[in-house]
Short mmCIF file of C-alpha atoms in Angstrom, two decimals:
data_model
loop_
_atom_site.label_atom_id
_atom_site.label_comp_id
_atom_site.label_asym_id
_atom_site.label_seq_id
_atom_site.Cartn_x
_atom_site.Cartn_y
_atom_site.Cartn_z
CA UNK A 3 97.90 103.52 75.10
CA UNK A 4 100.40 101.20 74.20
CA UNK A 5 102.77 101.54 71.15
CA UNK A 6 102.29 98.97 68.13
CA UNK A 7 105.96 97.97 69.04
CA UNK A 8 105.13 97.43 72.27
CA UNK A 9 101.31 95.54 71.71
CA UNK A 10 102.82 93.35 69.64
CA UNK A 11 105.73 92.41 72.06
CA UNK A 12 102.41 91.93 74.77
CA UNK A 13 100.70 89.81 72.51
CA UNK A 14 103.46 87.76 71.85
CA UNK A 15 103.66 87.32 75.54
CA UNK A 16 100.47 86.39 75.84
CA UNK A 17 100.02 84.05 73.38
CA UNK A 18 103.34 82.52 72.84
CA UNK A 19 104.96 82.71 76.52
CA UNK A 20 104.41 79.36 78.05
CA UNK A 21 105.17 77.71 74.93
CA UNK A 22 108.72 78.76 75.05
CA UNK A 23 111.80 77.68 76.96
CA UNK A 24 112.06 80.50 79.39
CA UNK A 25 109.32 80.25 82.41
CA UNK A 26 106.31 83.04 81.82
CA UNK A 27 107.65 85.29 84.68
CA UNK A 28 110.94 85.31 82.98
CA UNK A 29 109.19 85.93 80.19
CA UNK A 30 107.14 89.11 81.65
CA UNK A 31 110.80 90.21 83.35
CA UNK A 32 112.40 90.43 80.13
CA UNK A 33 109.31 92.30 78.44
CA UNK A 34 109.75 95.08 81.37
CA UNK A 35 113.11 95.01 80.97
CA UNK A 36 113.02 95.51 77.79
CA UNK A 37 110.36 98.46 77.65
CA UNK A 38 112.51 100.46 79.58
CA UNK A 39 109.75 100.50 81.91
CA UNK A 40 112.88 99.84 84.63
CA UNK A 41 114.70 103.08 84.81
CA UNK A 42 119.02 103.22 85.23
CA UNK A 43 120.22 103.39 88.25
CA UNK A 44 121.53 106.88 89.35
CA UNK A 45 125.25 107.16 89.26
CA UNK A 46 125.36 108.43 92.61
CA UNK A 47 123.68 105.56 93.68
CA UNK A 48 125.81 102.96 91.87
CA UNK A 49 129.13 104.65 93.45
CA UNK A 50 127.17 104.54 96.60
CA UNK A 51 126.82 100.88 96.68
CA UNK A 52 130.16 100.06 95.37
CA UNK A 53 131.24 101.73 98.58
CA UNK A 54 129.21 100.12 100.80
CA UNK A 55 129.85 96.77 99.56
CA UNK A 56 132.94 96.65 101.30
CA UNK A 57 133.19 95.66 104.38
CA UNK A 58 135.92 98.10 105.45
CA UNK A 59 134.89 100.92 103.83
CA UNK A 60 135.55 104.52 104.06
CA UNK A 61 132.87 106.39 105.82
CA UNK A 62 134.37 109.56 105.16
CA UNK A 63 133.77 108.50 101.07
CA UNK A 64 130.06 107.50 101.88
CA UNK A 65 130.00 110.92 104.04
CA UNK A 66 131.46 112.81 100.69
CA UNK A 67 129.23 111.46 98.01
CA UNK A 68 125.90 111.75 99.89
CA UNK A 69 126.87 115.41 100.53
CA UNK A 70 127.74 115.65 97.09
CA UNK A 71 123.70 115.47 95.84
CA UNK A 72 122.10 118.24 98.32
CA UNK A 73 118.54 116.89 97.47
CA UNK A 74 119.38 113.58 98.61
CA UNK A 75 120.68 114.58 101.69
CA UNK A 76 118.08 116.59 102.67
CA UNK A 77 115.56 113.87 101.96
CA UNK A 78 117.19 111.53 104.05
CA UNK A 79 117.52 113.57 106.66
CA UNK A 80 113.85 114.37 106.63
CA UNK A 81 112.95 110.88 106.05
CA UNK A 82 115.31 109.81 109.01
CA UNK A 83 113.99 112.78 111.73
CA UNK A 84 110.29 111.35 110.47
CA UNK A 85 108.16 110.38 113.64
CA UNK A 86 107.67 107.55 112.09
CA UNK A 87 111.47 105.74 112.59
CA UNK A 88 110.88 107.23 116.45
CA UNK A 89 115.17 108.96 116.66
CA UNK A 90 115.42 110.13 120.44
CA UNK A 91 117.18 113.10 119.22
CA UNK A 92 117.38 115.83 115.51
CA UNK A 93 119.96 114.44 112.95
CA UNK A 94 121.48 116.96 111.51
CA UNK A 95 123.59 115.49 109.18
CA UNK A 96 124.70 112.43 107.16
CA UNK A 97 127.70 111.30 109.60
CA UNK A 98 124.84 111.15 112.40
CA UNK A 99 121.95 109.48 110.08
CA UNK A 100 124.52 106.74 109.40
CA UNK A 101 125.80 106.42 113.15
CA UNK A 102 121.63 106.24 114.60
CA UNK A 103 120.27 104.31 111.24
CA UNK A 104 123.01 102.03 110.33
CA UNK A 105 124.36 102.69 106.44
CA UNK A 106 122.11 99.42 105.39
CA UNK A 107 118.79 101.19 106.61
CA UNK A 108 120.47 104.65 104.87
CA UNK A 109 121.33 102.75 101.65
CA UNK A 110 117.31 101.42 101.49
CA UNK A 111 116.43 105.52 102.35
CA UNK A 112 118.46 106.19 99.16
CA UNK A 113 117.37 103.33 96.42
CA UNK A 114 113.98 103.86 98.02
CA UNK A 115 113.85 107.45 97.09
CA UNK A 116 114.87 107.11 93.57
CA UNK A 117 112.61 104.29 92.84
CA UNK A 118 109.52 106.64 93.58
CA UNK A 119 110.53 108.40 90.87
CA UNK A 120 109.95 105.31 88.94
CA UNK A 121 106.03 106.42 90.03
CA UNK A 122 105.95 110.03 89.45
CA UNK A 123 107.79 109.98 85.97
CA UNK A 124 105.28 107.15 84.66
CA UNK A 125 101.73 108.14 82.77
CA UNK A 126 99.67 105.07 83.43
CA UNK A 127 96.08 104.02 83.91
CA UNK A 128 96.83 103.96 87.51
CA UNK A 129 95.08 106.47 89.15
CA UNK A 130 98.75 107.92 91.14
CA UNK A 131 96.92 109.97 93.94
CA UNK A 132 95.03 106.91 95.31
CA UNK A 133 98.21 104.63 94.92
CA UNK A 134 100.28 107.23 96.82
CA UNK A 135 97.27 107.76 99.63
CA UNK A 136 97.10 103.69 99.92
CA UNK A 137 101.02 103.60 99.80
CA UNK A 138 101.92 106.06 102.67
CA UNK A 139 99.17 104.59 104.15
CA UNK A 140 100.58 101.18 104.10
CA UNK A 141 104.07 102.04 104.86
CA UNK A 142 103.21 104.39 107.83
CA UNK A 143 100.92 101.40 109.31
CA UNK A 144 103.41 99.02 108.54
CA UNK A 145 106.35 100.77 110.60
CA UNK A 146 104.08 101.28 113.50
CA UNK A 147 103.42 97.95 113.70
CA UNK A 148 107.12 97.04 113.25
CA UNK A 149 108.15 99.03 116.07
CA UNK A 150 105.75 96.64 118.75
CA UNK A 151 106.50 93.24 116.75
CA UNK A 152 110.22 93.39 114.34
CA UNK A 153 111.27 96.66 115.96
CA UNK A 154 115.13 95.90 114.69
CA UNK A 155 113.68 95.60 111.00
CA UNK A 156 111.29 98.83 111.46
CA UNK A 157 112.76 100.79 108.66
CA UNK A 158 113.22 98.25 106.25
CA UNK A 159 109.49 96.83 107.11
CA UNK A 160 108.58 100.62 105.99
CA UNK A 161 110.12 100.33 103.00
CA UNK A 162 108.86 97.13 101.96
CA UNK A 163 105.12 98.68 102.44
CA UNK A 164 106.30 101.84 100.63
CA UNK A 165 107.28 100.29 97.55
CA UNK A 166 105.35 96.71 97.57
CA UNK A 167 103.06 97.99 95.11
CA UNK A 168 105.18 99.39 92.30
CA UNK A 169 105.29 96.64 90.15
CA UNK A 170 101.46 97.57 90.07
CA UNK A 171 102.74 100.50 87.64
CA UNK A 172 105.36 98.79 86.35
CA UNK A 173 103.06 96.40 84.66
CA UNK A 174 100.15 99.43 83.85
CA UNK A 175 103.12 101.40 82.04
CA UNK A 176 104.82 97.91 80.34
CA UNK A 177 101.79 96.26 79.05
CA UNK A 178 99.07 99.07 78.59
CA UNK A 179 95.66 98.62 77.39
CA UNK A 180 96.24 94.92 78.56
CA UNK A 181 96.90 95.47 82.44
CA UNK A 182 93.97 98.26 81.88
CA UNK A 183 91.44 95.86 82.86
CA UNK A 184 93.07 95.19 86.21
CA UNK A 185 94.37 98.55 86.31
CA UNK A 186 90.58 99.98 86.49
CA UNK A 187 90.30 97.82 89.75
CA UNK A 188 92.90 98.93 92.05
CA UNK A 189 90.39 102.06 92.97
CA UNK A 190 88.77 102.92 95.59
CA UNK A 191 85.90 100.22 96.06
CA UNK A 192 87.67 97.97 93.44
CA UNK A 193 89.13 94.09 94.41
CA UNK A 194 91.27 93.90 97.57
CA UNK A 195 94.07 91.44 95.58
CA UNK A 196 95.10 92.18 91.84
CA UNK A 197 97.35 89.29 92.54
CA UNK A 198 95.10 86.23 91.16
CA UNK A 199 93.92 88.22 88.47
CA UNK A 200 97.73 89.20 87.00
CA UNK A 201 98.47 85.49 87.70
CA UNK A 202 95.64 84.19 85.81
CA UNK A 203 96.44 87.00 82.96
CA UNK A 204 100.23 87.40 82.67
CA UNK A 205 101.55 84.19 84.66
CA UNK A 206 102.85 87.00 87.21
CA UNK A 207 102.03 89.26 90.10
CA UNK A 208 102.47 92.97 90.87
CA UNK A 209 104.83 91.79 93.85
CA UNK A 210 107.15 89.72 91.49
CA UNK A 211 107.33 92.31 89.17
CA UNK A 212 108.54 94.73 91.61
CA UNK A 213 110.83 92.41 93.56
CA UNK A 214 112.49 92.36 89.81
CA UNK A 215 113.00 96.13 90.45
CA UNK A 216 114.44 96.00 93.70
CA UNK A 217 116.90 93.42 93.12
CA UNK A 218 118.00 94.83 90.04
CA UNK A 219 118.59 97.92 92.39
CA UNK A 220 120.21 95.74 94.90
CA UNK A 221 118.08 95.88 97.88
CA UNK A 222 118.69 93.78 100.62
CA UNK A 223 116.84 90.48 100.35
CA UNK A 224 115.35 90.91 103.16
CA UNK A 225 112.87 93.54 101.36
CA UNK A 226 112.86 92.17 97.99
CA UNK A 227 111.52 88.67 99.63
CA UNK A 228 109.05 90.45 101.81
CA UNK A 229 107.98 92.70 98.74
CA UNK A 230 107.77 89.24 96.37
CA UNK A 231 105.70 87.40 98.47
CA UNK A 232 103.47 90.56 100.32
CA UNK A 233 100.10 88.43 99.01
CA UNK A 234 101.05 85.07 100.28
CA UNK A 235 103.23 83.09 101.92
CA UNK A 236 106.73 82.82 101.88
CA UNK A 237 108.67 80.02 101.06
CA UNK A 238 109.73 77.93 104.22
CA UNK A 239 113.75 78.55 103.07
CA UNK A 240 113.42 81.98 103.33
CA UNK A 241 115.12 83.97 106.44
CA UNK A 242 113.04 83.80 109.57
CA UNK A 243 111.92 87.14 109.53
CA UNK A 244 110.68 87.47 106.11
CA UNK A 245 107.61 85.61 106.88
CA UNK A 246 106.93 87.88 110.29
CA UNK A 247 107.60 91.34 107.68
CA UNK A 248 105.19 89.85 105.29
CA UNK A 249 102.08 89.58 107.74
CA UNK A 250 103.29 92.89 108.67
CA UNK A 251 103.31 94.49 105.00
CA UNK A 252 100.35 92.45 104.33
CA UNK A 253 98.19 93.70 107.06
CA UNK A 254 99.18 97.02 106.76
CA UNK A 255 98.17 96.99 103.38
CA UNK A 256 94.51 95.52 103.86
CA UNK A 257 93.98 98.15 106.51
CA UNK A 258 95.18 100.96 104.38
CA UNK A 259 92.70 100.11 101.66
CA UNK A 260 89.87 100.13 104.27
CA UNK A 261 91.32 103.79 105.56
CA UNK A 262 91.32 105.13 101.84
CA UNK A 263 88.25 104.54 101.20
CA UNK A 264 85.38 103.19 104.14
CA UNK A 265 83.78 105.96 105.77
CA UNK A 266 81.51 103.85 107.87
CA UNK A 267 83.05 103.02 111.17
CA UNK A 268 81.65 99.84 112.08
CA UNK A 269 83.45 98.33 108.87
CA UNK A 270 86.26 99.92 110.35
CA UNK A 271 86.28 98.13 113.58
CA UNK A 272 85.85 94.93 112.06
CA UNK A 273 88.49 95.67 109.45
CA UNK A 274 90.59 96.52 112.59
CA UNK A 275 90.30 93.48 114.49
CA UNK A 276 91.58 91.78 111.52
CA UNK A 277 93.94 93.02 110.61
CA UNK A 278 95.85 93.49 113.56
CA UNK A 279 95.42 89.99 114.51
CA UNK A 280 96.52 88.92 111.12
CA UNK A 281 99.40 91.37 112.13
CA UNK A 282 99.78 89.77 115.35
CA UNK A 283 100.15 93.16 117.33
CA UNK A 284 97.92 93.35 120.50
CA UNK A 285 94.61 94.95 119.52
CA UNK A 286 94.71 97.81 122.28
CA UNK A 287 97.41 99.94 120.70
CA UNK A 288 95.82 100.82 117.81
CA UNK A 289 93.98 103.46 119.18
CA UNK A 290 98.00 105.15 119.59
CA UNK A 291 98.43 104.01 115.90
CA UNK A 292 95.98 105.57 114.39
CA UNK A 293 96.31 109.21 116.01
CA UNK A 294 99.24 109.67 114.84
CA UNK A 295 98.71 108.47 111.72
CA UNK A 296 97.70 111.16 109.71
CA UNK A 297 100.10 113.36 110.47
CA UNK A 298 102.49 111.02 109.35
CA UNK A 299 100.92 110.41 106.67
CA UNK A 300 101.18 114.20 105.95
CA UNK A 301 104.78 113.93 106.62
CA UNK A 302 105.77 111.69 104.44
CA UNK A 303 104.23 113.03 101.79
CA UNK A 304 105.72 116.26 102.03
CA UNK A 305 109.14 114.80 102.31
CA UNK A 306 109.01 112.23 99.00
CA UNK A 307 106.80 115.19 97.09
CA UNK A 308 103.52 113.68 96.39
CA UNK A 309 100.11 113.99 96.16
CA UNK A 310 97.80 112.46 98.67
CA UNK A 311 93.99 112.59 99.53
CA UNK A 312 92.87 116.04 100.64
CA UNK A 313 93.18 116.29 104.23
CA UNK A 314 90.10 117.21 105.70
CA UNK A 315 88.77 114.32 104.09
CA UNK A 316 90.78 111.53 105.56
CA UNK A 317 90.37 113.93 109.09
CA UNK A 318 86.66 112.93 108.85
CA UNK A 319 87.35 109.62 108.35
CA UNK A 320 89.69 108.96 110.95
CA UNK A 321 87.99 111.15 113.49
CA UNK A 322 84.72 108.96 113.22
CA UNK A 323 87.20 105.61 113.96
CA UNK A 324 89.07 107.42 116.95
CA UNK A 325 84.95 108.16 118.61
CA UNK A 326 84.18 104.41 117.42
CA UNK A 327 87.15 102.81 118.64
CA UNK A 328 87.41 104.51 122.09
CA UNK A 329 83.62 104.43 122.87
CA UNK A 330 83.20 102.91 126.47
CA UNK A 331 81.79 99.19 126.52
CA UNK A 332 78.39 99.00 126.52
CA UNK A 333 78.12 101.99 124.23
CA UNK A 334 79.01 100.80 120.77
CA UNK A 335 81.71 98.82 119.59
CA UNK A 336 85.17 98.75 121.37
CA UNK A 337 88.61 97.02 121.45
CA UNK A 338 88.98 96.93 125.37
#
């Protein structure tokens, strides 16, 4: 439910927005903005990139603060011995995650923990277990993909899958009952896009919205662009790679929705094909991709603390695409 305050800043919005000087989705930033929807960012995180943006700066001082917050560190170094970034060997500490990572992978591992929190400290509409299922989902595809078609931008392709759809709360919290319409369709069975629909409604998507978030945070544009433009096409000015992460993010995200909720496999084979040729990644590795894929999934969610679809559930599901997908030709549908 949304406060009076805060309905009648929405309806102003709404009715008065494109009437004034300011464009709508400046209009829509500076409503989030303003509802405190955006949270501060952490101190340790703000002394952790004034550090790092200097070129010469002191690892020992990065080395120091991390240590200095033992729940960060630990996360990271979970997050960074995760099967999914594929280390040949256990890091053990925050010296090493830096030396194998590179501090601008380490710094995304940091903002990108603290901005799930932006998730699990917001009541919304949202129904939070199927956004986290579909958003380990995503990210987990998303890196595998990486690491056969970007494999230098694996970690921050993860990331960008991770967190693509938080503006989705962002915009559930900020405008209440008004997002609740599209709100009630990112379930299971509900649109594949809420993009058109926030367009056509608020003059602003889901992936703008959280691109606000991210660069506010200072994420490396190479994330925020991917993040902003995850439903469509990038602008032809962007960097080069932006436009390969965004089929990546963007694939990874249609095939996650399918995973989360199809339990018929021949809509999974077909959801399959396209997706990884919209991901341009050869079609015969995705038989690898997807058995490991739970128990990353698993992983991940133990490591960022949240709730995900029971797990004999999504076993079921996955085991009848593994028999479907690996089925001899000649004897139902196959990818060889």
């Amino acid at each position: 439910m949304t406060t009076s305050t805060q309905s009648g800043c929405v309806d102003c919005f709404l009715w008065q927005g494109a009437r004034r000087s300011k464009s709508v989705r400046q209009e829509i930033a500076d409503l989030i903005e303003q509802s405190a929807a955006i949270p501060s960012v952490p101190q340790v995180v703000v002394r952790f990139l004034e550090i790092t943006q200097d070129p010469q700066f002191d690892y020992g001082k990065l080395v120091d603060l991390l240590a200095s917050d033992p729940g960060m560190t630990g996360e990271i170094l979970r997050l960074a011995n995760s099967a999914l970034f594929g280390v040949s060997r256990q890091i053990t500490s925050i010296r090493q995650a830096m030396t194998l990572l590179g501090v601008r992978r380490i710094r995304s591992l940091v903002l990108a923990r603290y901005l799930i929190s932006v998730v699990n400290d917001r009541s919304t509409v949202l129904d939070v277990r199927y956004f986290w299922r579909r958003s380990l989902t995503s990210a987990a595809l998303a890196a595998k993909l990486a690491r056969h078609r970007l494999a230098s931008l694996q970690e921050e392709t993860f990331i960008a899958a991770l967190l693509a759809d938080v503006g989705i709360v962002l915009m559930a919290k900020t405008l209440g009952e008004d997002y609740q319409p599209i709100g009630d369709r990112y379930v299971p069975g509900g649109v594949d896009d809420t993009t058109s629909l926030e367009n056509e409604q608020f003059g602003a998507t889901h992936g703008e919205v959280t691109a606000l978030l991210l660069d506010r945070w200072q994420l490396p544009a190479l994330i925020t662009d991917t993040v902003k433009y995850h439903h469509g096409e990038p602008p032809a000015d962007t960097e080069p790679n932006v436009g390969t992460m965004v089929r990546l993010v963007s694939a990874s995200d249609r095939l996650a929705k399918h995973l989360c909720e199809s339990h018929d496999a021949s809509t999974m084979v077909d959801a399959c094909y396209q997706c990884m040729a919209a991901a341009d990644v050869n079609v015969s590795l995705l038989p690898s991709i997807l058995e490991e894929l739970e128990e990353d999934i698993a992983d991940l969610a133990r490591v960022l603390r949240v709730a995900v679809l029971p797990d004999r559930v999504y076993e079921r599901i996955m085991h009848e695409i593994r028999e479907h997908l690996s089925a001899p030709a000649g004897g139902g549908a196959s990818l060889y």
